[in-house]
Amino acid sequence: MDIDTRAFSIPVRRSVELRFIQSEEAGALYALVDKNRAYLEKWLPWVPEQKGQADSLENIRKRIERAQAGEMLDLGIYRDGELIGSIGFSRIVREHKKASIGYWISEELQGKGIMTDCVHALVTYGFKELHLHRIRIQCSVNNKKSAAIPERLGFIFEGTAREDELLGDHFESSKVYGILEHEWKSGNRK
């Protein structure tokens, strides 16, 4: 995928946009993850691996490399220019026109509709610009706030993937949601 990772931006709402996190922002990314570590570790298996700014820098490098290869589109969420979270297509399967979305936001900014608006913007981009047919969201059965987002946006609950993610010392089951392009375009959603 030919993408200018410095200029790319998806507007979400006034003062909120999605764009690539740059290597010079590794310190800000690490600080955000570290500040939210106790909360994020409950839901995301990669958090314990983030032990310093060097890990965040490597994470950013891999995100950009995989975006250039067309395998993912992992973006920072910025409010008034400040990094507040991350969202993206963590896995794009071009030959099947499908992708999976992952997301997280700083704990103190939950409940303000920011993430719902970000997911809406990313899904719209995926169907319009990437010509996807299907988008999936998977989250822990115990993460009610995360599950509320696809439900609010009209994704269909497709089932439970039992004990499919190792989080720390235990396996966690996940809720799986999906939406098809024609469902999104027709407004056939909640």
Short mmCIF file of N, CA and C in Angstrom, two decimals:
data_model
loop_
_atom_site.label_atom_id
_atom_site.label_comp_id
_atom_site.label_asym_id
_atom_site.label_seq_id
_atom_site.Cartn_x
_atom_site.Cartn_y
_atom_site.Cartn_z
N MET A 1 0.86 -1.16 0.00
CA MET A 1 0.00 0.00 0.00
C MET A 1 0.91 1.23 0.00
N ASP A 2 0.69 2.11 -0.95
CA ASP A 2 1.48 3.33 -1.01
C ASP A 2 0.79 4.38 -0.14
N ILE A 3 1.39 4.66 1.00
CA ILE A 3 0.75 5.55 1.96
C ILE A 3 1.78 6.50 2.57
N ASP A 4 1.43 7.76 2.60
CA ASP A 4 2.31 8.76 3.21
C ASP A 4 1.98 8.80 4.70
N THR A 5 2.78 8.13 5.50
CA THR A 5 2.47 7.99 6.93
C THR A 5 2.60 9.29 7.71
N ARG A 6 3.20 10.30 7.12
CA ARG A 6 3.29 11.61 7.79
C ARG A 6 2.07 12.47 7.49
N ALA A 7 1.48 12.32 6.31
CA ALA A 7 0.36 13.18 5.91
C ALA A 7 -1.00 12.53 6.14
N PHE A 8 -1.04 11.20 6.26
CA PHE A 8 -2.30 10.47 6.37
C PHE A 8 -3.08 10.90 7.61
N SER A 9 -4.38 11.12 7.44
CA SER A 9 -5.24 11.50 8.56
C SER A 9 -6.69 11.15 8.24
N ILE A 10 -7.39 10.64 9.23
CA ILE A 10 -8.83 10.41 9.12
C ILE A 10 -9.49 11.33 10.15
N PRO A 11 -10.25 12.34 9.70
CA PRO A 11 -10.94 13.20 10.65
C PRO A 11 -12.07 12.43 11.33
N VAL A 12 -12.23 12.65 12.62
CA VAL A 12 -13.26 11.95 13.38
C VAL A 12 -14.37 12.91 13.80
N ARG A 13 -14.00 13.93 14.49
CA ARG A 13 -14.91 14.99 14.92
C ARG A 13 -14.05 16.19 15.24
N ARG A 14 -14.67 17.29 15.56
CA ARG A 14 -13.92 18.50 15.87
C ARG A 14 -12.85 18.18 16.90
N SER A 15 -11.62 18.46 16.59
CA SER A 15 -10.46 18.30 17.46
C SER A 15 -9.98 16.85 17.63
N VAL A 16 -10.61 15.88 16.96
CA VAL A 16 -10.17 14.48 17.06
C VAL A 16 -9.86 13.95 15.66
N GLU A 17 -8.69 13.32 15.52
CA GLU A 17 -8.30 12.72 14.25
C GLU A 17 -7.51 11.44 14.50
N LEU A 18 -7.47 10.60 13.47
CA LEU A 18 -6.67 9.38 13.49
C LEU A 18 -5.51 9.59 12.54
N ARG A 19 -4.29 9.31 13.02
CA ARG A 19 -3.12 9.41 12.15
C ARG A 19 -2.03 8.50 12.68
N PHE A 20 -1.02 8.29 11.85
CA PHE A 20 0.08 7.43 12.25
C PHE A 20 0.87 8.07 13.38
N ILE A 21 1.23 7.25 14.36
CA ILE A 21 2.13 7.70 15.42
C ILE A 21 3.53 7.70 14.82
N GLN A 22 4.26 8.78 15.00
CA GLN A 22 5.59 8.93 14.42
C GLN A 22 6.66 8.50 15.41
N SER A 23 7.83 8.15 14.89
CA SER A 23 8.92 7.66 15.74
C SER A 23 9.31 8.66 16.82
N GLU A 24 9.21 9.94 16.52
CA GLU A 24 9.55 10.95 17.54
C GLU A 24 8.51 11.03 18.66
N GLU A 25 7.41 10.30 18.52
CA GLU A 25 6.38 10.26 19.56
C GLU A 25 6.47 9.00 20.42
N ALA A 26 7.55 8.25 20.30
CA ALA A 26 7.71 7.01 21.07
C ALA A 26 7.60 7.27 22.56
N GLY A 27 8.17 8.37 23.03
CA GLY A 27 8.09 8.71 24.45
C GLY A 27 6.66 8.96 24.89
N ALA A 28 5.90 9.67 24.06
CA ALA A 28 4.50 9.95 24.39
C ALA A 28 3.67 8.67 24.39
N LEU A 29 3.93 7.78 23.42
CA LEU A 29 3.21 6.51 23.38
C LEU A 29 3.52 5.68 24.61
N TYR A 30 4.80 5.56 24.94
CA TYR A 30 5.15 4.78 26.12
C TYR A 30 4.53 5.38 27.38
N ALA A 31 4.59 6.69 27.53
CA ALA A 31 4.03 7.35 28.72
C ALA A 31 2.53 7.08 28.83
N LEU A 32 1.82 7.10 27.70
CA LEU A 32 0.38 6.86 27.71
C LEU A 32 0.07 5.41 28.10
N VAL A 33 0.81 4.47 27.52
CA VAL A 33 0.61 3.06 27.87
C VAL A 33 0.95 2.84 29.34
N ASP A 34 2.06 3.40 29.79
CA ASP A 34 2.49 3.20 31.17
C ASP A 34 1.50 3.80 32.16
N LYS A 35 0.97 4.97 31.85
CA LYS A 35 -0.02 5.62 32.71
C LYS A 35 -1.29 4.77 32.84
N ASN A 36 -1.62 4.05 31.79
CA ASN A 36 -2.84 3.23 31.76
C ASN A 36 -2.56 1.74 31.91
N ARG A 37 -1.33 1.41 32.28
CA ARG A 37 -0.88 0.01 32.31
C ARG A 37 -1.81 -0.91 33.10
N ALA A 38 -2.14 -0.56 34.32
CA ALA A 38 -2.96 -1.44 35.17
C ALA A 38 -4.30 -1.73 34.51
N TYR A 39 -4.88 -0.74 33.87
CA TYR A 39 -6.16 -0.93 33.20
C TYR A 39 -5.99 -1.73 31.91
N LEU A 40 -5.03 -1.36 31.07
CA LEU A 40 -4.86 -2.00 29.77
C LEU A 40 -4.44 -3.46 29.88
N GLU A 41 -3.65 -3.81 30.90
CA GLU A 41 -3.20 -5.20 31.05
C GLU A 41 -4.35 -6.18 31.24
N LYS A 42 -5.49 -5.69 31.71
CA LYS A 42 -6.66 -6.56 31.88
C LYS A 42 -7.18 -7.08 30.54
N TRP A 43 -6.95 -6.30 29.47
CA TRP A 43 -7.59 -6.59 28.20
C TRP A 43 -6.64 -6.85 27.03
N LEU A 44 -5.41 -6.36 27.10
CA LEU A 44 -4.53 -6.41 25.93
C LEU A 44 -3.25 -7.19 26.23
N PRO A 45 -2.98 -8.25 25.48
CA PRO A 45 -1.84 -9.11 25.78
C PRO A 45 -0.46 -8.49 25.52
N TRP A 46 -0.38 -7.44 24.73
CA TRP A 46 0.91 -6.84 24.38
C TRP A 46 1.42 -5.85 25.41
N VAL A 47 0.59 -5.40 26.33
CA VAL A 47 0.98 -4.35 27.28
C VAL A 47 2.20 -4.73 28.13
N PRO A 48 2.28 -5.94 28.69
CA PRO A 48 3.46 -6.27 29.51
C PRO A 48 4.78 -6.18 28.74
N GLU A 49 4.72 -6.34 27.42
CA GLU A 49 5.94 -6.27 26.61
C GLU A 49 6.47 -4.85 26.46
N GLN A 50 5.65 -3.86 26.76
CA GLN A 50 6.05 -2.46 26.64
C GLN A 50 6.75 -2.03 27.93
N LYS A 51 8.07 -2.16 27.93
CA LYS A 51 8.84 -1.91 29.15
C LYS A 51 9.61 -0.60 29.11
N GLY A 52 9.59 0.08 27.98
CA GLY A 52 10.32 1.34 27.87
C GLY A 52 10.09 1.99 26.53
N GLN A 53 10.66 3.16 26.37
CA GLN A 53 10.49 3.93 25.14
C GLN A 53 11.01 3.18 23.92
N ALA A 54 12.07 2.38 24.09
CA ALA A 54 12.62 1.61 22.97
C ALA A 54 11.59 0.61 22.44
N ASP A 55 10.80 0.02 23.33
CA ASP A 55 9.76 -0.92 22.91
C ASP A 55 8.68 -0.19 22.11
N SER A 56 8.33 1.02 22.56
CA SER A 56 7.34 1.81 21.82
C SER A 56 7.87 2.22 20.45
N LEU A 57 9.13 2.56 20.38
CA LEU A 57 9.75 2.93 19.11
C LEU A 57 9.70 1.75 18.14
N GLU A 58 10.01 0.56 18.62
CA GLU A 58 9.95 -0.64 17.78
C GLU A 58 8.51 -0.92 17.34
N ASN A 59 7.56 -0.72 18.25
CA ASN A 59 6.15 -0.89 17.94
C ASN A 59 5.73 0.06 16.81
N ILE A 60 6.14 1.31 16.90
CA ILE A 60 5.81 2.31 15.87
C ILE A 60 6.43 1.90 14.53
N ARG A 61 7.68 1.49 14.55
CA ARG A 61 8.37 1.07 13.33
C ARG A 61 7.63 -0.09 12.66
N LYS A 62 7.20 -1.07 13.46
CA LYS A 62 6.48 -2.23 12.91
C LYS A 62 5.11 -1.83 12.36
N ARG A 63 4.43 -0.91 13.04
CA ARG A 63 3.12 -0.44 12.56
C ARG A 63 3.26 0.17 11.16
N ILE A 64 4.26 1.02 11.00
CA ILE A 64 4.46 1.70 9.72
C ILE A 64 4.88 0.70 8.64
N GLU A 65 5.77 -0.20 8.99
CA GLU A 65 6.23 -1.23 8.05
C GLU A 65 5.06 -2.10 7.58
N ARG A 66 4.23 -2.54 8.51
CA ARG A 66 3.08 -3.39 8.16
C ARG A 66 2.01 -2.61 7.39
N ALA A 67 1.89 -1.31 7.67
CA ALA A 67 0.95 -0.48 6.90
C ALA A 67 1.42 -0.36 5.46
N GLN A 68 2.72 -0.15 5.28
CA GLN A 68 3.28 -0.05 3.92
C GLN A 68 3.08 -1.36 3.16
N ALA A 69 3.09 -2.48 3.87
CA ALA A 69 2.88 -3.79 3.24
C ALA A 69 1.39 -4.10 3.03
N GLY A 70 0.51 -3.22 3.52
CA GLY A 70 -0.93 -3.42 3.37
C GLY A 70 -1.52 -4.44 4.31
N GLU A 71 -0.78 -4.81 5.37
CA GLU A 71 -1.23 -5.84 6.31
C GLU A 71 -2.03 -5.27 7.47
N MET A 72 -1.85 -4.00 7.76
CA MET A 72 -2.56 -3.39 8.88
C MET A 72 -2.62 -1.89 8.67
N LEU A 73 -3.45 -1.23 9.45
CA LEU A 73 -3.53 0.22 9.45
C LEU A 73 -3.77 0.61 10.91
N ASP A 74 -2.70 0.77 11.65
CA ASP A 74 -2.77 1.02 13.09
C ASP A 74 -2.43 2.48 13.35
N LEU A 75 -3.36 3.22 13.91
CA LEU A 75 -3.25 4.67 14.01
C LEU A 75 -3.36 5.15 15.45
N GLY A 76 -2.82 6.32 15.69
CA GLY A 76 -3.00 6.98 16.97
C GLY A 76 -4.29 7.77 16.95
N ILE A 77 -4.89 7.92 18.11
CA ILE A 77 -6.05 8.80 18.27
C ILE A 77 -5.52 10.08 18.90
N TYR A 78 -5.78 11.19 18.24
CA TYR A 78 -5.28 12.49 18.71
C TYR A 78 -6.44 13.42 18.99
N ARG A 79 -6.40 14.05 20.15
CA ARG A 79 -7.38 15.08 20.49
C ARG A 79 -6.61 16.36 20.72
N ASP A 80 -6.92 17.38 19.97
CA ASP A 80 -6.19 18.65 20.03
C ASP A 80 -4.69 18.43 19.93
N GLY A 81 -4.29 17.50 19.07
CA GLY A 81 -2.87 17.22 18.83
C GLY A 81 -2.19 16.32 19.83
N GLU A 82 -2.91 15.91 20.88
CA GLU A 82 -2.34 15.05 21.92
C GLU A 82 -2.74 13.60 21.69
N LEU A 83 -1.78 12.69 21.77
CA LEU A 83 -2.04 11.26 21.64
C LEU A 83 -2.84 10.77 22.85
N ILE A 84 -4.02 10.17 22.59
CA ILE A 84 -4.88 9.72 23.69
C ILE A 84 -5.25 8.24 23.60
N GLY A 85 -4.83 7.57 22.52
CA GLY A 85 -5.16 6.16 22.37
C GLY A 85 -4.73 5.65 21.02
N SER A 86 -5.23 4.47 20.67
CA SER A 86 -4.86 3.85 19.40
C SER A 86 -6.03 3.04 18.86
N ILE A 87 -6.12 3.01 17.55
CA ILE A 87 -7.17 2.24 16.87
C ILE A 87 -6.62 1.81 15.52
N GLY A 88 -7.10 0.71 15.03
CA GLY A 88 -6.66 0.35 13.69
C GLY A 88 -7.18 -0.98 13.23
N PHE A 89 -6.92 -1.23 11.96
CA PHE A 89 -7.15 -2.55 11.40
C PHE A 89 -5.90 -3.35 11.72
N SER A 90 -5.99 -4.18 12.74
CA SER A 90 -4.83 -4.93 13.20
C SER A 90 -4.48 -6.07 12.25
N ARG A 91 -5.42 -6.44 11.42
CA ARG A 91 -5.17 -7.51 10.44
C ARG A 91 -6.05 -7.26 9.23
N ILE A 92 -5.43 -6.99 8.10
CA ILE A 92 -6.14 -6.80 6.84
C ILE A 92 -5.84 -8.00 5.96
N VAL A 93 -6.90 -8.67 5.49
CA VAL A 93 -6.73 -9.80 4.59
C VAL A 93 -7.32 -9.38 3.24
N ARG A 94 -6.47 -8.87 2.38
CA ARG A 94 -6.89 -8.28 1.10
C ARG A 94 -7.63 -9.28 0.21
N GLU A 95 -7.11 -10.52 0.12
CA GLU A 95 -7.72 -11.49 -0.79
C GLU A 95 -9.15 -11.85 -0.38
N HIS A 96 -9.50 -11.62 0.87
CA HIS A 96 -10.87 -11.90 1.33
C HIS A 96 -11.63 -10.62 1.68
N LYS A 97 -11.00 -9.47 1.44
CA LYS A 97 -11.62 -8.16 1.67
C LYS A 97 -12.19 -8.04 3.08
N LYS A 98 -11.37 -8.41 4.06
CA LYS A 98 -11.83 -8.34 5.44
C LYS A 98 -10.72 -7.81 6.34
N ALA A 99 -11.13 -7.31 7.50
CA ALA A 99 -10.17 -6.78 8.47
C ALA A 99 -10.76 -6.87 9.87
N SER A 100 -9.87 -6.84 10.85
CA SER A 100 -10.26 -6.83 12.27
C SER A 100 -9.82 -5.51 12.88
N ILE A 101 -10.67 -4.95 13.72
CA ILE A 101 -10.37 -3.69 14.39
C ILE A 101 -9.98 -3.95 15.84
N GLY A 102 -8.95 -3.25 16.29
CA GLY A 102 -8.57 -3.23 17.70
C GLY A 102 -8.48 -1.77 18.15
N TYR A 103 -8.72 -1.52 19.43
CA TYR A 103 -8.70 -0.14 19.90
C TYR A 103 -8.51 -0.07 21.41
N TRP A 104 -7.98 1.07 21.85
CA TRP A 104 -7.89 1.40 23.27
C TRP A 104 -7.75 2.92 23.41
N ILE A 105 -8.18 3.42 24.53
CA ILE A 105 -8.10 4.85 24.81
C ILE A 105 -7.75 5.04 26.27
N SER A 106 -7.12 6.15 26.57
CA SER A 106 -6.77 6.46 27.95
C SER A 106 -8.00 6.32 28.85
N GLU A 107 -7.83 5.67 29.97
CA GLU A 107 -8.97 5.32 30.82
C GLU A 107 -9.83 6.51 31.20
N GLU A 108 -9.22 7.65 31.49
CA GLU A 108 -10.01 8.80 31.94
C GLU A 108 -10.85 9.42 30.82
N LEU A 109 -10.63 9.01 29.58
CA LEU A 109 -11.41 9.55 28.46
C LEU A 109 -12.51 8.61 28.00
N GLN A 110 -12.67 7.49 28.68
CA GLN A 110 -13.76 6.58 28.33
C GLN A 110 -15.10 7.20 28.71
N GLY A 111 -16.14 6.77 28.01
CA GLY A 111 -17.48 7.23 28.33
C GLY A 111 -17.83 8.59 27.75
N LYS A 112 -17.01 9.10 26.85
CA LYS A 112 -17.27 10.41 26.25
C LYS A 112 -17.65 10.29 24.77
N GLY A 113 -17.79 9.06 24.28
CA GLY A 113 -18.17 8.85 22.89
C GLY A 113 -17.03 8.97 21.90
N ILE A 114 -15.83 9.24 22.38
CA ILE A 114 -14.70 9.41 21.48
C ILE A 114 -14.41 8.12 20.71
N MET A 115 -14.33 7.00 21.42
CA MET A 115 -13.98 5.75 20.76
C MET A 115 -15.08 5.30 19.80
N THR A 116 -16.33 5.48 20.16
CA THR A 116 -17.41 5.12 19.24
C THR A 116 -17.28 5.91 17.95
N ASP A 117 -17.00 7.20 18.05
CA ASP A 117 -16.81 8.03 16.86
C ASP A 117 -15.59 7.60 16.06
N CYS A 118 -14.52 7.20 16.75
CA CYS A 118 -13.31 6.73 16.07
C CYS A 118 -13.57 5.43 15.31
N VAL A 119 -14.27 4.50 15.95
CA VAL A 119 -14.59 3.23 15.28
C VAL A 119 -15.48 3.51 14.07
N HIS A 120 -16.47 4.38 14.23
CA HIS A 120 -17.34 4.74 13.11
C HIS A 120 -16.52 5.29 11.94
N ALA A 121 -15.60 6.20 12.22
CA ALA A 121 -14.77 6.79 11.17
C ALA A 121 -13.88 5.74 10.49
N LEU A 122 -13.31 4.84 11.28
CA LEU A 122 -12.43 3.82 10.72
C LEU A 122 -13.21 2.81 9.88
N VAL A 123 -14.38 2.41 10.34
CA VAL A 123 -15.21 1.47 9.58
C VAL A 123 -15.62 2.10 8.25
N THR A 124 -16.04 3.35 8.29
CA THR A 124 -16.40 4.06 7.06
C THR A 124 -15.22 4.11 6.10
N TYR A 125 -14.04 4.42 6.61
CA TYR A 125 -12.83 4.45 5.79
C TYR A 125 -12.55 3.06 5.20
N GLY A 126 -12.69 2.03 6.01
CA GLY A 126 -12.42 0.67 5.55
C GLY A 126 -13.32 0.25 4.40
N PHE A 127 -14.60 0.57 4.50
CA PHE A 127 -15.51 0.19 3.43
C PHE A 127 -15.35 1.09 2.19
N LYS A 128 -15.19 2.39 2.41
CA LYS A 128 -15.10 3.33 1.28
C LYS A 128 -13.75 3.30 0.57
N GLU A 129 -12.69 3.35 1.34
CA GLU A 129 -11.35 3.53 0.76
C GLU A 129 -10.59 2.22 0.56
N LEU A 130 -10.76 1.28 1.46
CA LEU A 130 -10.05 0.00 1.34
C LEU A 130 -10.89 -1.06 0.64
N HIS A 131 -12.17 -0.73 0.38
CA HIS A 131 -13.09 -1.62 -0.33
C HIS A 131 -13.23 -2.97 0.37
N LEU A 132 -13.31 -2.92 1.69
CA LEU A 132 -13.51 -4.14 2.47
C LEU A 132 -14.94 -4.63 2.32
N HIS A 133 -15.14 -5.90 2.55
CA HIS A 133 -16.48 -6.49 2.53
C HIS A 133 -16.98 -6.76 3.95
N ARG A 134 -16.04 -7.07 4.84
CA ARG A 134 -16.40 -7.48 6.20
C ARG A 134 -15.40 -6.90 7.19
N ILE A 135 -15.92 -6.43 8.33
CA ILE A 135 -15.07 -5.93 9.41
C ILE A 135 -15.50 -6.60 10.70
N ARG A 136 -14.50 -7.03 11.45
CA ARG A 136 -14.74 -7.76 12.70
C ARG A 136 -14.15 -7.00 13.88
N ILE A 137 -14.83 -7.09 15.01
CA ILE A 137 -14.32 -6.59 16.29
C ILE A 137 -14.44 -7.72 17.29
N GLN A 138 -13.36 -7.97 18.01
CA GLN A 138 -13.33 -9.02 19.02
C GLN A 138 -12.85 -8.40 20.32
N CYS A 139 -13.54 -8.68 21.42
CA CYS A 139 -13.14 -8.14 22.72
C CYS A 139 -13.49 -9.12 23.83
N SER A 140 -12.84 -8.97 24.96
CA SER A 140 -13.07 -9.84 26.10
C SER A 140 -14.55 -9.85 26.50
N VAL A 141 -15.04 -11.01 26.88
CA VAL A 141 -16.43 -11.11 27.34
C VAL A 141 -16.65 -10.26 28.59
N ASN A 142 -15.58 -9.95 29.30
CA ASN A 142 -15.70 -9.15 30.53
C ASN A 142 -15.50 -7.66 30.31
N ASN A 143 -15.14 -7.26 29.08
CA ASN A 143 -14.91 -5.84 28.81
C ASN A 143 -16.19 -5.23 28.23
N LYS A 144 -17.11 -4.90 29.13
CA LYS A 144 -18.42 -4.41 28.73
C LYS A 144 -18.35 -3.08 27.97
N LYS A 145 -17.43 -2.21 28.36
CA LYS A 145 -17.30 -0.92 27.67
C LYS A 145 -16.86 -1.11 26.23
N SER A 146 -15.93 -2.03 26.01
CA SER A 146 -15.46 -2.30 24.66
C SER A 146 -16.56 -2.95 23.82
N ALA A 147 -17.30 -3.88 24.40
CA ALA A 147 -18.37 -4.57 23.67
C ALA A 147 -19.52 -3.63 23.32
N ALA A 148 -19.72 -2.60 24.12
CA ALA A 148 -20.81 -1.66 23.85
C ALA A 148 -20.61 -0.90 22.54
N ILE A 149 -19.36 -0.74 22.11
CA ILE A 149 -19.09 0.04 20.90
C ILE A 149 -19.62 -0.66 19.64
N PRO A 150 -19.24 -1.90 19.35
CA PRO A 150 -19.82 -2.53 18.15
C PRO A 150 -21.34 -2.70 18.27
N GLU A 151 -21.83 -2.94 19.47
CA GLU A 151 -23.28 -3.06 19.65
C GLU A 151 -23.96 -1.74 19.30
N ARG A 152 -23.40 -0.64 19.76
CA ARG A 152 -23.94 0.70 19.50
C ARG A 152 -23.93 1.01 17.99
N LEU A 153 -22.91 0.52 17.30
CA LEU A 153 -22.76 0.82 15.87
C LEU A 153 -23.45 -0.18 14.95
N GLY A 154 -24.17 -1.13 15.53
CA GLY A 154 -24.96 -2.05 14.72
C GLY A 154 -24.24 -3.29 14.22
N PHE A 155 -23.07 -3.57 14.77
CA PHE A 155 -22.39 -4.82 14.43
C PHE A 155 -23.25 -5.98 14.95
N ILE A 156 -23.15 -7.11 14.29
CA ILE A 156 -23.90 -8.30 14.68
C ILE A 156 -23.02 -9.14 15.61
N PHE A 157 -23.57 -9.55 16.76
CA PHE A 157 -22.86 -10.48 17.64
C PHE A 157 -22.87 -11.84 16.97
N GLU A 158 -21.68 -12.37 16.70
CA GLU A 158 -21.57 -13.62 15.95
C GLU A 158 -21.23 -14.82 16.82
N GLY A 159 -20.84 -14.57 18.06
CA GLY A 159 -20.55 -15.70 18.93
C GLY A 159 -19.42 -15.41 19.90
N THR A 160 -19.08 -16.44 20.65
CA THR A 160 -18.01 -16.34 21.64
C THR A 160 -16.87 -17.27 21.26
N ALA A 161 -15.68 -16.71 21.21
CA ALA A 161 -14.47 -17.52 20.99
C ALA A 161 -13.97 -17.89 22.38
N ARG A 162 -14.11 -19.15 22.75
CA ARG A 162 -13.82 -19.59 24.11
C ARG A 162 -12.33 -19.64 24.39
N GLU A 163 -11.94 -19.02 25.49
CA GLU A 163 -10.56 -19.03 25.99
C GLU A 163 -9.54 -18.90 24.86
N ASP A 164 -9.70 -17.87 24.06
CA ASP A 164 -8.84 -17.73 22.88
C ASP A 164 -7.71 -16.72 23.04
N GLU A 165 -7.62 -16.04 24.17
CA GLU A 165 -6.55 -15.05 24.36
C GLU A 165 -5.92 -15.25 25.73
N LEU A 166 -4.60 -15.36 25.74
CA LEU A 166 -3.87 -15.49 27.00
C LEU A 166 -3.55 -14.10 27.52
N LEU A 167 -4.14 -13.76 28.66
CA LEU A 167 -3.91 -12.47 29.31
C LEU A 167 -3.24 -12.74 30.65
N GLY A 168 -1.95 -12.47 30.70
CA GLY A 168 -1.21 -12.75 31.93
C GLY A 168 -1.14 -14.24 32.17
N ASP A 169 -1.81 -14.68 33.25
CA ASP A 169 -1.74 -16.09 33.63
C ASP A 169 -3.04 -16.86 33.38
N HIS A 170 -3.96 -16.26 32.62
CA HIS A 170 -5.23 -16.96 32.38
C HIS A 170 -5.71 -16.72 30.94
N PHE A 171 -6.56 -17.63 30.49
CA PHE A 171 -7.16 -17.48 29.17
C PHE A 171 -8.48 -16.74 29.32
N GLU A 172 -8.74 -15.87 28.37
CA GLU A 172 -9.94 -15.05 28.37
C GLU A 172 -10.75 -15.39 27.11
N SER A 173 -12.05 -15.52 27.27
CA SER A 173 -12.93 -15.72 26.12
C SER A 173 -13.27 -14.36 25.52
N SER A 174 -13.62 -14.37 24.24
CA SER A 174 -13.90 -13.12 23.53
C SER A 174 -15.26 -13.15 22.85
N LYS A 175 -15.90 -11.99 22.83
CA LYS A 175 -17.10 -11.79 22.02
C LYS A 175 -16.63 -11.40 20.62
N VAL A 176 -17.30 -11.93 19.62
CA VAL A 176 -16.95 -11.63 18.23
C VAL A 176 -18.14 -10.94 17.57
N TYR A 177 -17.86 -9.77 16.98
CA TYR A 177 -18.88 -8.98 16.28
C TYR A 177 -18.43 -8.78 14.84
N GLY A 178 -19.38 -8.68 13.93
CA GLY A 178 -19.03 -8.42 12.54
C GLY A 178 -20.08 -7.56 11.87
N ILE A 179 -19.64 -6.87 10.82
CA ILE A 179 -20.57 -6.11 9.99
C ILE A 179 -20.09 -6.20 8.54
N LEU A 180 -21.05 -6.29 7.63
CA LEU A 180 -20.75 -6.37 6.21
C LEU A 180 -20.95 -5.01 5.56
N GLU A 181 -20.28 -4.80 4.45
CA GLU A 181 -20.34 -3.50 3.78
C GLU A 181 -21.77 -3.07 3.48
N HIS A 182 -22.58 -3.97 2.93
CA HIS A 182 -23.95 -3.58 2.57
C HIS A 182 -24.79 -3.24 3.80
N GLU A 183 -24.51 -3.86 4.94
CA GLU A 183 -25.22 -3.53 6.18
C GLU A 183 -24.85 -2.12 6.64
N TRP A 184 -23.57 -1.80 6.54
CA TRP A 184 -23.09 -0.48 6.96
C TRP A 184 -23.65 0.61 6.03
N LYS A 185 -23.57 0.37 4.73
CA LYS A 185 -24.01 1.37 3.75
C LYS A 185 -25.52 1.60 3.81
N SER A 186 -26.27 0.54 4.05
CA SER A 186 -27.73 0.67 4.06
C SER A 186 -28.24 1.28 5.36
N GLY A 187 -27.33 1.42 6.31
CA GLY A 187 -27.78 1.94 7.60
C GLY A 187 -28.52 0.89 8.39
N ASN A 188 -28.44 -0.36 7.94
CA ASN A 188 -29.11 -1.47 8.62
C ASN A 188 -28.32 -1.83 9.87
N ARG A 189 -28.28 -0.85 10.76
CA ARG A 189 -27.58 -1.04 12.02
C ARG A 189 -28.32 -0.24 13.07
N LYS A 190 -28.04 -0.54 14.32
CA LYS A 190 -28.75 0.10 15.43
C LYS A 190 -28.47 1.59 15.47
#
